[in-house]
Short mmCIF file of C-alpha atoms in Angstrom, two decimals:
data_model
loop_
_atom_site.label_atom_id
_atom_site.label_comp_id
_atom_site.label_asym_id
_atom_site.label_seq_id
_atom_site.Cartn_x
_atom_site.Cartn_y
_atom_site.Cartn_z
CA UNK A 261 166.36 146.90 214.51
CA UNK A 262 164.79 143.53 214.48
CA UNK A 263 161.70 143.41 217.20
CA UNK A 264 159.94 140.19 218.23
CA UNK A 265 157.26 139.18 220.50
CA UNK A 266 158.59 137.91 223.89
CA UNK A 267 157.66 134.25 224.92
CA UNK A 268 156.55 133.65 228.69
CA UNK A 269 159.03 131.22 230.23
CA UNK A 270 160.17 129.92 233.85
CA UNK A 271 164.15 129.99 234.56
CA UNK A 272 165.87 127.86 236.67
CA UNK A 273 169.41 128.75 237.95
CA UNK A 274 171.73 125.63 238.80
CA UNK A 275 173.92 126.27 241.32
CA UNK A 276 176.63 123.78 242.83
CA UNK A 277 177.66 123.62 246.39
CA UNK A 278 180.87 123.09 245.62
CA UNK A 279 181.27 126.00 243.44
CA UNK A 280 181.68 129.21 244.08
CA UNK A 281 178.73 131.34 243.38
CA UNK A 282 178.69 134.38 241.85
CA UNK A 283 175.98 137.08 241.73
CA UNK A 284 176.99 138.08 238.56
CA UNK A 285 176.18 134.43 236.53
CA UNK A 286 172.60 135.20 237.75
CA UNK A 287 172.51 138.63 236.19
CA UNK A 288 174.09 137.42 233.15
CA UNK A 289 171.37 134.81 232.59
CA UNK A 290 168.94 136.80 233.08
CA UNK A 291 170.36 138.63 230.16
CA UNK A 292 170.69 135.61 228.09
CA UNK A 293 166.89 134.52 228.31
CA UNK A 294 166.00 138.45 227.66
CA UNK A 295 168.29 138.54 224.52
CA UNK A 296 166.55 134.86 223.75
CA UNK A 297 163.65 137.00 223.38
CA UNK A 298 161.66 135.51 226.76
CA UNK A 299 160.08 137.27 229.60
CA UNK A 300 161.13 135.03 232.86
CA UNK A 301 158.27 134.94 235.02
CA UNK A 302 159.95 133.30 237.46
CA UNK A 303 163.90 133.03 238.40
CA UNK A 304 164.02 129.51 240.62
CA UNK A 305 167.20 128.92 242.29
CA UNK A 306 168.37 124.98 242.25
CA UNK A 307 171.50 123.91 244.52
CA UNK A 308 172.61 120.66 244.38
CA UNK A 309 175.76 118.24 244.69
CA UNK A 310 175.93 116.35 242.11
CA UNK A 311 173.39 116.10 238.65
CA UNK A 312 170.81 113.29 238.15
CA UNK A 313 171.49 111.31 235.62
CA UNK A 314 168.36 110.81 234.47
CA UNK A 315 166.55 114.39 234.94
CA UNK A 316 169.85 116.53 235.69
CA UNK A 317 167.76 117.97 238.70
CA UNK A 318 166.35 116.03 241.87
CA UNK A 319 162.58 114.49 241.86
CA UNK A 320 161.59 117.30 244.73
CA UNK A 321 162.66 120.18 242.73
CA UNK A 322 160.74 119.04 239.30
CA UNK A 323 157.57 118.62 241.59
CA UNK A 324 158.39 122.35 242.78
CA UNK A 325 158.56 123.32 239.49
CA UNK A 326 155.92 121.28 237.95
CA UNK A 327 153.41 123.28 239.96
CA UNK A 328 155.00 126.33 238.74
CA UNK A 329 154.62 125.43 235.45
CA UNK A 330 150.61 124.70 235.99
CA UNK A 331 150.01 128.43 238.13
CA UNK A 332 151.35 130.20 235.38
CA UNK A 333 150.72 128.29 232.12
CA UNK A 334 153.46 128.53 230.32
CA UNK A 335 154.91 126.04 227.80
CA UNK A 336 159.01 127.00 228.11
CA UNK A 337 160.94 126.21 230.91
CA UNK A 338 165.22 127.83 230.39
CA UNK A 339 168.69 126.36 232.23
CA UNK A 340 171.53 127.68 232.62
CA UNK A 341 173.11 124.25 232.19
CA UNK A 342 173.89 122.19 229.12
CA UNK A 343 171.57 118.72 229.40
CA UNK A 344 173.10 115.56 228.17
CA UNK A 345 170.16 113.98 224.98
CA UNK A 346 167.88 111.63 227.50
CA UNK A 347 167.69 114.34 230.27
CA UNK A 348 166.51 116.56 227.92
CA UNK A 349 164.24 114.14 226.59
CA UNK A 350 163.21 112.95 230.58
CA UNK A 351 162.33 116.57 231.51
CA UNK A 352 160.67 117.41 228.59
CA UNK A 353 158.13 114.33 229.37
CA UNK A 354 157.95 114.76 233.11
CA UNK A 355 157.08 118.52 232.83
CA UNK A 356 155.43 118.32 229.81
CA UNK A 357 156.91 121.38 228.50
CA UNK A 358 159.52 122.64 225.95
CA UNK A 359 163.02 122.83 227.37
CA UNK A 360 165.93 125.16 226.67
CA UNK A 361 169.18 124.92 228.10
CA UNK A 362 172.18 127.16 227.55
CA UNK A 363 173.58 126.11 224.26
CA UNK A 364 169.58 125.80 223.02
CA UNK A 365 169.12 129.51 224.63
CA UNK A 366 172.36 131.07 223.09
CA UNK A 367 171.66 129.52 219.17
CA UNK A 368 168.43 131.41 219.40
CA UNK A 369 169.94 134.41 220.08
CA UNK A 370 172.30 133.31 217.43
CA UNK A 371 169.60 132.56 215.33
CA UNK A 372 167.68 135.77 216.12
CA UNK A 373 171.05 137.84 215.44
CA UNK A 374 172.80 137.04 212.23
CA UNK A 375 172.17 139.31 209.29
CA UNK A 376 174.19 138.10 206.71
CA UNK A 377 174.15 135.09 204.38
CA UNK A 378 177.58 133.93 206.24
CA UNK A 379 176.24 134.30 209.74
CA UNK A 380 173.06 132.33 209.00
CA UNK A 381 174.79 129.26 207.90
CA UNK A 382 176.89 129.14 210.76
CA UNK A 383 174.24 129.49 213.01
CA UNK A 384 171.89 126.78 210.94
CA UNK A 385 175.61 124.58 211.17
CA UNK A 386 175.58 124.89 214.66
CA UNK A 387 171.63 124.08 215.13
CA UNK A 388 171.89 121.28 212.98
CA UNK A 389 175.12 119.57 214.78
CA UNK A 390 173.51 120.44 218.24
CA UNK A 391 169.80 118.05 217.18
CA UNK A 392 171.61 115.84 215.03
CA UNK A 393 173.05 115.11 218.93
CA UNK A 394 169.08 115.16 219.92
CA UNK A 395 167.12 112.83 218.04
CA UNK A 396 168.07 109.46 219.91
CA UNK A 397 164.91 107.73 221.75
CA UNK A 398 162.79 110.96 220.66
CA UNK A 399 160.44 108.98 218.52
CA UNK A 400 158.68 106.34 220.79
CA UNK A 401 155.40 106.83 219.51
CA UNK A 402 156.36 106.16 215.97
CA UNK A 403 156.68 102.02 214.81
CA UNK A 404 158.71 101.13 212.33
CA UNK A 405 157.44 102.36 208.38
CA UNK A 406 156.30 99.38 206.43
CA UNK A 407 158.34 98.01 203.36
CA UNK A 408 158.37 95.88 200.66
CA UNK A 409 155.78 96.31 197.50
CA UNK A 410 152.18 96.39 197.94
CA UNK A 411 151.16 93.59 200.75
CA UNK A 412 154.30 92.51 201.22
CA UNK A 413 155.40 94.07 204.56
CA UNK A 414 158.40 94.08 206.31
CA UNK A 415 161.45 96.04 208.91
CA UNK A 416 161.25 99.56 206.75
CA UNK A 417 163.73 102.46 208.69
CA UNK A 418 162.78 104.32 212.00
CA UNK A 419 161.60 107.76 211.90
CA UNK A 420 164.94 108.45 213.84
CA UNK A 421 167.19 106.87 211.06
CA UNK A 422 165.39 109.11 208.38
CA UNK A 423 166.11 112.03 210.17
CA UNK A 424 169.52 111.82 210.37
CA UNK A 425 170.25 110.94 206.95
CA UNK A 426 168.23 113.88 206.20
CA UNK A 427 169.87 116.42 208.82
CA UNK A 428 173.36 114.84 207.97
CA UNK A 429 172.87 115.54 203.75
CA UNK A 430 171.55 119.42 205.31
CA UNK A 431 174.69 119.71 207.26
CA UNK A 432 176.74 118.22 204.24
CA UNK A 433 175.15 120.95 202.01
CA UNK A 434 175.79 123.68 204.49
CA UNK A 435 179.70 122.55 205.16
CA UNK A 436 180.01 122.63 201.25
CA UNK A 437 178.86 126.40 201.37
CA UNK A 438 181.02 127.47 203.79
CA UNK A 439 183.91 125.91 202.23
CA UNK A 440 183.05 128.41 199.52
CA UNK A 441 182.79 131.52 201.31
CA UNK A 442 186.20 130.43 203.56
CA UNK A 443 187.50 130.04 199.83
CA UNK A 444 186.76 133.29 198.91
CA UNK A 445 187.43 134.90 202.33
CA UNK A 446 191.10 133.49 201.92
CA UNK A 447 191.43 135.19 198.63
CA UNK A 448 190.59 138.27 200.33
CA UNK A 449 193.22 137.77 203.31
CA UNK A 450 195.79 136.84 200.29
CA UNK A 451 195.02 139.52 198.42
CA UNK A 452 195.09 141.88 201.78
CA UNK A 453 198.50 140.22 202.36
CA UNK A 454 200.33 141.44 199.47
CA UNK A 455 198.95 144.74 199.48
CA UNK A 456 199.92 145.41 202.40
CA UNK A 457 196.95 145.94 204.24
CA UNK A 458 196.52 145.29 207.94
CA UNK A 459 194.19 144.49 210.52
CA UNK A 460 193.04 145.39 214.23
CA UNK A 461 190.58 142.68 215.54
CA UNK A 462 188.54 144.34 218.32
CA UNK A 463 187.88 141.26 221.02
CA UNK A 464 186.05 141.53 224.18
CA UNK A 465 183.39 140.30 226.32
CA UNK A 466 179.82 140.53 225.30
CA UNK A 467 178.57 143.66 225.85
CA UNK A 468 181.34 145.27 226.25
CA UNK A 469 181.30 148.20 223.62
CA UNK A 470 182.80 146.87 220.94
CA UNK A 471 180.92 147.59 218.09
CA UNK A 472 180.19 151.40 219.68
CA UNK A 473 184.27 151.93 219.05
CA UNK A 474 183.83 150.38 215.76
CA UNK A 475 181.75 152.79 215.07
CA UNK A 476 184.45 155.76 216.17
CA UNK A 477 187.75 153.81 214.46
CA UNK A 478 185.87 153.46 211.35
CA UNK A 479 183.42 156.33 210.83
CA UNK A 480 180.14 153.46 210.62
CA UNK A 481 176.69 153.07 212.05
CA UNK A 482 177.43 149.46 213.12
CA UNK A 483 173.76 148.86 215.16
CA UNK A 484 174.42 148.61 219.05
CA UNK A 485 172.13 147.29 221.25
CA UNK A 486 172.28 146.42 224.64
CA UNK A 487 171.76 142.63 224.72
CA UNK A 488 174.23 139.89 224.12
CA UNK A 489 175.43 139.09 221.00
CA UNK A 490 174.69 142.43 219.40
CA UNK A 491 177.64 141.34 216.65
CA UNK A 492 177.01 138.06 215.60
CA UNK A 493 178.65 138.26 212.26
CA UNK A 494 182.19 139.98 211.57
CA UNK A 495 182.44 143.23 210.28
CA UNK A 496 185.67 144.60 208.42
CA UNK A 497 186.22 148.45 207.43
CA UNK A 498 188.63 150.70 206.96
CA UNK A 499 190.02 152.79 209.73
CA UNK A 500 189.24 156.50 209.54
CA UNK A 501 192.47 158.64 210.71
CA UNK A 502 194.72 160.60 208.71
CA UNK A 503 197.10 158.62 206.81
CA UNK A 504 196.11 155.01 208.45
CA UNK A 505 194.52 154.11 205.16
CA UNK A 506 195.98 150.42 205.22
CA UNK A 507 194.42 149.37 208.21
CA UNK A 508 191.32 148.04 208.82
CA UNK A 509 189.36 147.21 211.64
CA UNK A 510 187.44 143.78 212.62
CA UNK A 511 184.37 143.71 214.68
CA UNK A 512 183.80 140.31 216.12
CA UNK A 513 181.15 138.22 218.07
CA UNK A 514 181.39 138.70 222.11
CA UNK A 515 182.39 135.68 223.80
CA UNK A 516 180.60 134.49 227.04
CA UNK A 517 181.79 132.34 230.50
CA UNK A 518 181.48 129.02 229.44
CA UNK A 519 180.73 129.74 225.82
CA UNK A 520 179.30 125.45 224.66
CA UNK A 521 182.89 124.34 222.96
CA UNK A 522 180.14 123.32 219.84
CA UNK A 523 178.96 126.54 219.35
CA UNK A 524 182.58 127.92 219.13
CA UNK A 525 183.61 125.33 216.47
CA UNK A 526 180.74 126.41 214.74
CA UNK A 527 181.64 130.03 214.40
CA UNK A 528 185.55 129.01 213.50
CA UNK A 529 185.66 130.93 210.18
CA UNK A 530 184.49 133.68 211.82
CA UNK A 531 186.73 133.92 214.94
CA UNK A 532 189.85 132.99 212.67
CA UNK A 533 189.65 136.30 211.23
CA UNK A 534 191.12 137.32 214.91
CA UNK A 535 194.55 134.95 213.53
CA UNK A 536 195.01 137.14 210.59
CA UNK A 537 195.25 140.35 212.87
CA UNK A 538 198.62 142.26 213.55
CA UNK A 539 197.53 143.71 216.82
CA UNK A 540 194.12 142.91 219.32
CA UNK A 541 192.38 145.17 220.85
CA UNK A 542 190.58 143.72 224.34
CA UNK A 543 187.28 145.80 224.84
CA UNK A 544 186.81 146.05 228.93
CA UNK A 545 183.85 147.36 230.39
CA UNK A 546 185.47 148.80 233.83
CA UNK A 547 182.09 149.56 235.14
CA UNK A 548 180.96 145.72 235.62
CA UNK A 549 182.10 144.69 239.21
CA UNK A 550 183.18 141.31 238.01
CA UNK A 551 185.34 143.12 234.94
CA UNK A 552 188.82 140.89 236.25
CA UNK A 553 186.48 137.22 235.72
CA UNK A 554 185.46 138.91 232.37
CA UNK A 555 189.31 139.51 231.47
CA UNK A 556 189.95 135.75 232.43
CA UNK A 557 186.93 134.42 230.49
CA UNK A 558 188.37 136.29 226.89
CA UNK A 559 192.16 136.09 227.37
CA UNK A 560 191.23 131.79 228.38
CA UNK A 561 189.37 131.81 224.88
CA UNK A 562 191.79 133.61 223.12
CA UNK A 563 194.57 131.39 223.93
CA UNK A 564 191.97 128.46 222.20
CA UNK A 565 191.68 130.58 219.21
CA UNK A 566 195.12 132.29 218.43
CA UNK A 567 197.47 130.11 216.85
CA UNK A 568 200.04 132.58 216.87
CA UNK A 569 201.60 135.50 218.48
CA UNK A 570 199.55 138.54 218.32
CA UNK A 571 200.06 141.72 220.32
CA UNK A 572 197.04 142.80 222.93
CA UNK A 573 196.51 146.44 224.22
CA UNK A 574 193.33 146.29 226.54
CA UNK A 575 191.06 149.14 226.22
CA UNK A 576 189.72 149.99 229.76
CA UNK A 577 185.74 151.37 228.07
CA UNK A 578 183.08 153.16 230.34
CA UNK A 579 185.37 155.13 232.51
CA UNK A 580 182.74 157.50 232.30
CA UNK A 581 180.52 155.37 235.02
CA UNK A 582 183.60 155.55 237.56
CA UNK A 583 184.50 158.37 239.45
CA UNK A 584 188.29 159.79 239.00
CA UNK A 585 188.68 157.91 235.96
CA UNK A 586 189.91 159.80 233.30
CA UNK A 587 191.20 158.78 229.56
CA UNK A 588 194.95 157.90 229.63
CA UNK A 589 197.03 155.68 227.75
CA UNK A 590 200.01 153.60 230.07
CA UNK A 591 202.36 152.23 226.93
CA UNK A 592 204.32 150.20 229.36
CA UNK A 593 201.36 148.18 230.82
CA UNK A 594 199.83 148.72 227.14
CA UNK A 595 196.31 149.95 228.66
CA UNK A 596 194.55 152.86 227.26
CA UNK A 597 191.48 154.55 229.00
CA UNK A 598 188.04 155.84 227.46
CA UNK A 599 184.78 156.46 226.58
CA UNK A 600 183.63 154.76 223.52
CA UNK A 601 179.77 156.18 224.46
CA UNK A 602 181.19 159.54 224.83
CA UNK A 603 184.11 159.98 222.56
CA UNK A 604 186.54 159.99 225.15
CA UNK A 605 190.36 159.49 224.52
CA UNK A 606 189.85 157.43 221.41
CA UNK A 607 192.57 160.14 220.22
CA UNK A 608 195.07 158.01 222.05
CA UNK A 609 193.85 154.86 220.40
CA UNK A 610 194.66 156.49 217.28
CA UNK A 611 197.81 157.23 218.63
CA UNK A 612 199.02 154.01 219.58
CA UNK A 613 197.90 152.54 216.22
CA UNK A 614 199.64 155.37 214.38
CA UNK A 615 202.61 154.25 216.60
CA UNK A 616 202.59 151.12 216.14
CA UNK A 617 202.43 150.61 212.91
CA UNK A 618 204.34 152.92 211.74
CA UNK A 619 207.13 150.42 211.49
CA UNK A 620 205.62 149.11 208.58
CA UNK A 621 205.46 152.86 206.99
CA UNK A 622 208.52 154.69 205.27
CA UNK A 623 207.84 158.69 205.71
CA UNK A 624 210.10 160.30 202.82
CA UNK A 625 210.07 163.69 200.89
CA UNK A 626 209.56 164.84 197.62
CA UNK A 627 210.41 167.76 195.61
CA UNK A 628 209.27 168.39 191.95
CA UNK A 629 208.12 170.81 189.52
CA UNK A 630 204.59 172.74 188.43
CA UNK A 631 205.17 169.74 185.54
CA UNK A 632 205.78 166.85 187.10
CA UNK A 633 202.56 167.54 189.81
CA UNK A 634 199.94 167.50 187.36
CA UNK A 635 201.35 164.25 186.81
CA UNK A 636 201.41 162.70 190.33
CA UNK A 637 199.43 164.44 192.36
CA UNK A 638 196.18 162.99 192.10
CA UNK A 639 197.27 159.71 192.38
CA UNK A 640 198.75 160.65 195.75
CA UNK A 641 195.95 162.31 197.20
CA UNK A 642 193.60 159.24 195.77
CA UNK A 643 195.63 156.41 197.69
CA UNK A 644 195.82 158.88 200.98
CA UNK A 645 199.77 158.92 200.83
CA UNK A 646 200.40 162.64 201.95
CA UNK A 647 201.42 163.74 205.51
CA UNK A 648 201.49 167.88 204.17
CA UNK A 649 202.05 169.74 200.76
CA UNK A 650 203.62 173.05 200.59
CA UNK A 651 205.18 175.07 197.98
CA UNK A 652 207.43 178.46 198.43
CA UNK A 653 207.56 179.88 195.26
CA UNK A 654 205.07 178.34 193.36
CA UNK A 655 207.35 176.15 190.40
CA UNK A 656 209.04 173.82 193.58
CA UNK A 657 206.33 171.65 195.49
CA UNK A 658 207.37 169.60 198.67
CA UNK A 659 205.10 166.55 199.70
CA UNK A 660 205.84 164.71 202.71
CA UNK A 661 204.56 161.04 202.26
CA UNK A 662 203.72 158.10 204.18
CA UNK A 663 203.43 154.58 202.42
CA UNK A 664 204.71 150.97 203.20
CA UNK A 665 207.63 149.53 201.35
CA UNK A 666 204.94 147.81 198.80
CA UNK A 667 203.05 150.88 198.24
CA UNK A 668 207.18 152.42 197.06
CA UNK A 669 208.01 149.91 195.43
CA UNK A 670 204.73 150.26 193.12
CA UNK A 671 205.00 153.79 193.19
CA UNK A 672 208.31 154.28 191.99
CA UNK A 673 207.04 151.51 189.00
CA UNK A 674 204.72 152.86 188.10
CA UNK A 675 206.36 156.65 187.95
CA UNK A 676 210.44 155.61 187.69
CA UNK A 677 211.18 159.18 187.42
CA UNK A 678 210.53 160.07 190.80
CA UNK A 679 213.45 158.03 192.32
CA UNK A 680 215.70 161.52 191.34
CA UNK A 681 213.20 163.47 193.35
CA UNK A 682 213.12 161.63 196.66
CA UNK A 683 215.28 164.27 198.35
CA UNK A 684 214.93 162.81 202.22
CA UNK A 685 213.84 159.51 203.93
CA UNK A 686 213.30 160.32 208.00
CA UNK A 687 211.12 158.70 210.67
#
């Protein structure tokens, strides 16, 4: 686990009157600074009507909170708004400090996050789209750079104009990187594709306990902690139960109310992995008040993101904080109940995925001779493709076997004696 040294900050929390306010969006960025790695030192509620154009906030409240930022000498001030370029640049000269609003906050947890080589150029991506957006008027005290050859002088470029030719050839770079990995990613869906493989994506909000049923579906030690954005990049394994060896199991980033549309681009080739699912499982964490908003907030983002179709069972998580609450599964309202923390009733998760894919499973029966075993056997047991083997006399041996209509197909191919031997298909 990754540890850094918290940063002393001041918070402010915009609130508009016409809005409704909720409790909850103050808790929640509180948790967003803390996962940004900053201690608040003070939360400063702001209501207004309308923004200023020119500072976002009024002239009284940046007095208020210039004074705050002299009594406790600190050098960050965090918003839970997203600033247009010149208010950015306005506040930062006013208060004479560094300024973070959301999307800044959320790409350093981003940046603070991502483990893999993947993850790391999205996040850069998404850095490097959100200054290219902040570098206009933010070099006043620079003149133009002479030109020309020795004494001869003339217009050379602005500081500004170097800097985006040099952040737009970084972004170029990155974009032509990514394009790679997508590349290979799609060979991997393609090759997934025809061997019958298939996927569970596990969605939710952030927080939520995703990655801690990850962790039970697939048998991993998938790192949880207890901050947003815990899962940053997407994590694909195979799904540990019985005979489900064709299915595997997507971990992806949390999503967030009012998640910057730039940031979301960014992480596209990421969150498309969610299109190339057969079913979705939507991670709730019953034991936050405001669960019903979070519902809204992922099932309004997933209807951005899907591009097709795909089934969605919600998984009700942390019954274990509610009283009377006990693991279920309701297949008509397609809810299932549990305790990812605790183990409880991920049996009927397993269930339900055993159900429903079994349509893309034949079950069938084999009988064959001492012989013929020593021929099959272990390439039955290596591709997980037996439900029970049993013999009653010792020369006869019966194997009941699950496999999709590829996996037959190949089978009987590969071994085009067993066709005599199939003795029952059932379901």
């Amino acid at each position: 686990m990754k540890k850094y040294i918290l940063n002393k900050c001041i918070s402010i929390f915009v609130i508009f009157k016409k809005n409704i306010f909720l409790y909850k969006d103050i808790i929640e960025f509180k948790k967003l600074v803390l996962s940004s790695n900053f201690i608040s030192l003070k939360l400063l509620k702001c209501v207004i009507n309308f923004p200023n154009n020119k500072y976002y906030l009024g002239l009284g409240k940046l007095f208020e909170i210039k004074n705050l930022i002299k009594k406790y000498k600190i050098n960050y001030l965090l918003l839970n708004i997203v600033l247009k370029t010149n208010q950015e640049k306005n506040l930062c000269n006013y208060l004479n400090c560094n300024i973070l609003d959301k999307t800044n906050i959320i790409l350093n947890i981003f940046n603070n996050k991502a483990d893999t080589y993947f993850g790391k150029l999205q996040v850069k991506l998404a850095y490097l789209n959100y200054l290219s957006t902040r570098l206009v008027n933010r070099w006043n005290h620079l003149e133009r750079q002479k030109g020309g050859i020795k004494n001869i002088s003339g217009p050379g470029e602005k500081q500004i104009e170097i800097d985006k030719r040099i952040i737009k050839k970084k972004i170029n770079l990155i974009k032509n990187k990514l394009i790679k990995i997508k590349n290979q990613k799609k060979k991997s869906e393609y090759l997934r594709s025809i061997s019958n493989v298939f996927t569970i994506s596990l969605v939710g909000y952030t927080n939520s306990g995703k990655s801690t049923l990850f962790n039970l579906l697939t048998n991993s030690n998938l790192v949880n902690e207890n901050t947003f954005f815990s899962t940053l990049d997407t994590y694909i394994k195979k799904i540990k139960y019985n005979n489900l060896n064709k299915i595997l199991v997507s971990d992806t980033i949390g999503f967030i109310k009012e998640l910057p549309l730039s940031l979301l681009e960014a992480f596209e080739s990421t969150l498309s992995e969610i299109n190339n699912s057969k079913l979705i499982l939507h991670i709730i964490d019953i034991s936050n008040v405001y669960f019903q908003e979070n519902i809204n907030i992922v099932n309004l983002m997933l209807n951005k993101i899907l591009k097709k179709n795909i089934p969605i069972i919600q998984i009700i998580n942390k019954i274990d904080k509610i009283k009377n609450l006990n693991p279920n599964i309701d297949y008509n309202l397609k809810k299932i109940w549990i305790s990812a923390k605790y183990n409880l009733g991920i049996n009927y998760i397993f269930n339900y995925i055993n159900c429903f894919f079994s349509k893309y499973y034949i079950k069938f029966k084999i009988c064959i001779n001492v012989y013929i075993l020593n021929i099959i056997r272990n390439f039955l047991y290596r591709n997980n493709f037996v439900i029970r083997e049993y013999s009653l006399n010792g020369i006869k041996y019966f194997f009941d076997l699950n496999m999709t209509n590829l996996d037959l197909n190949r089978f009987i191919k590969n071994y085009p004696f067993i066709k005599k031997y199939i003795i029952n298909y059932y379901e």
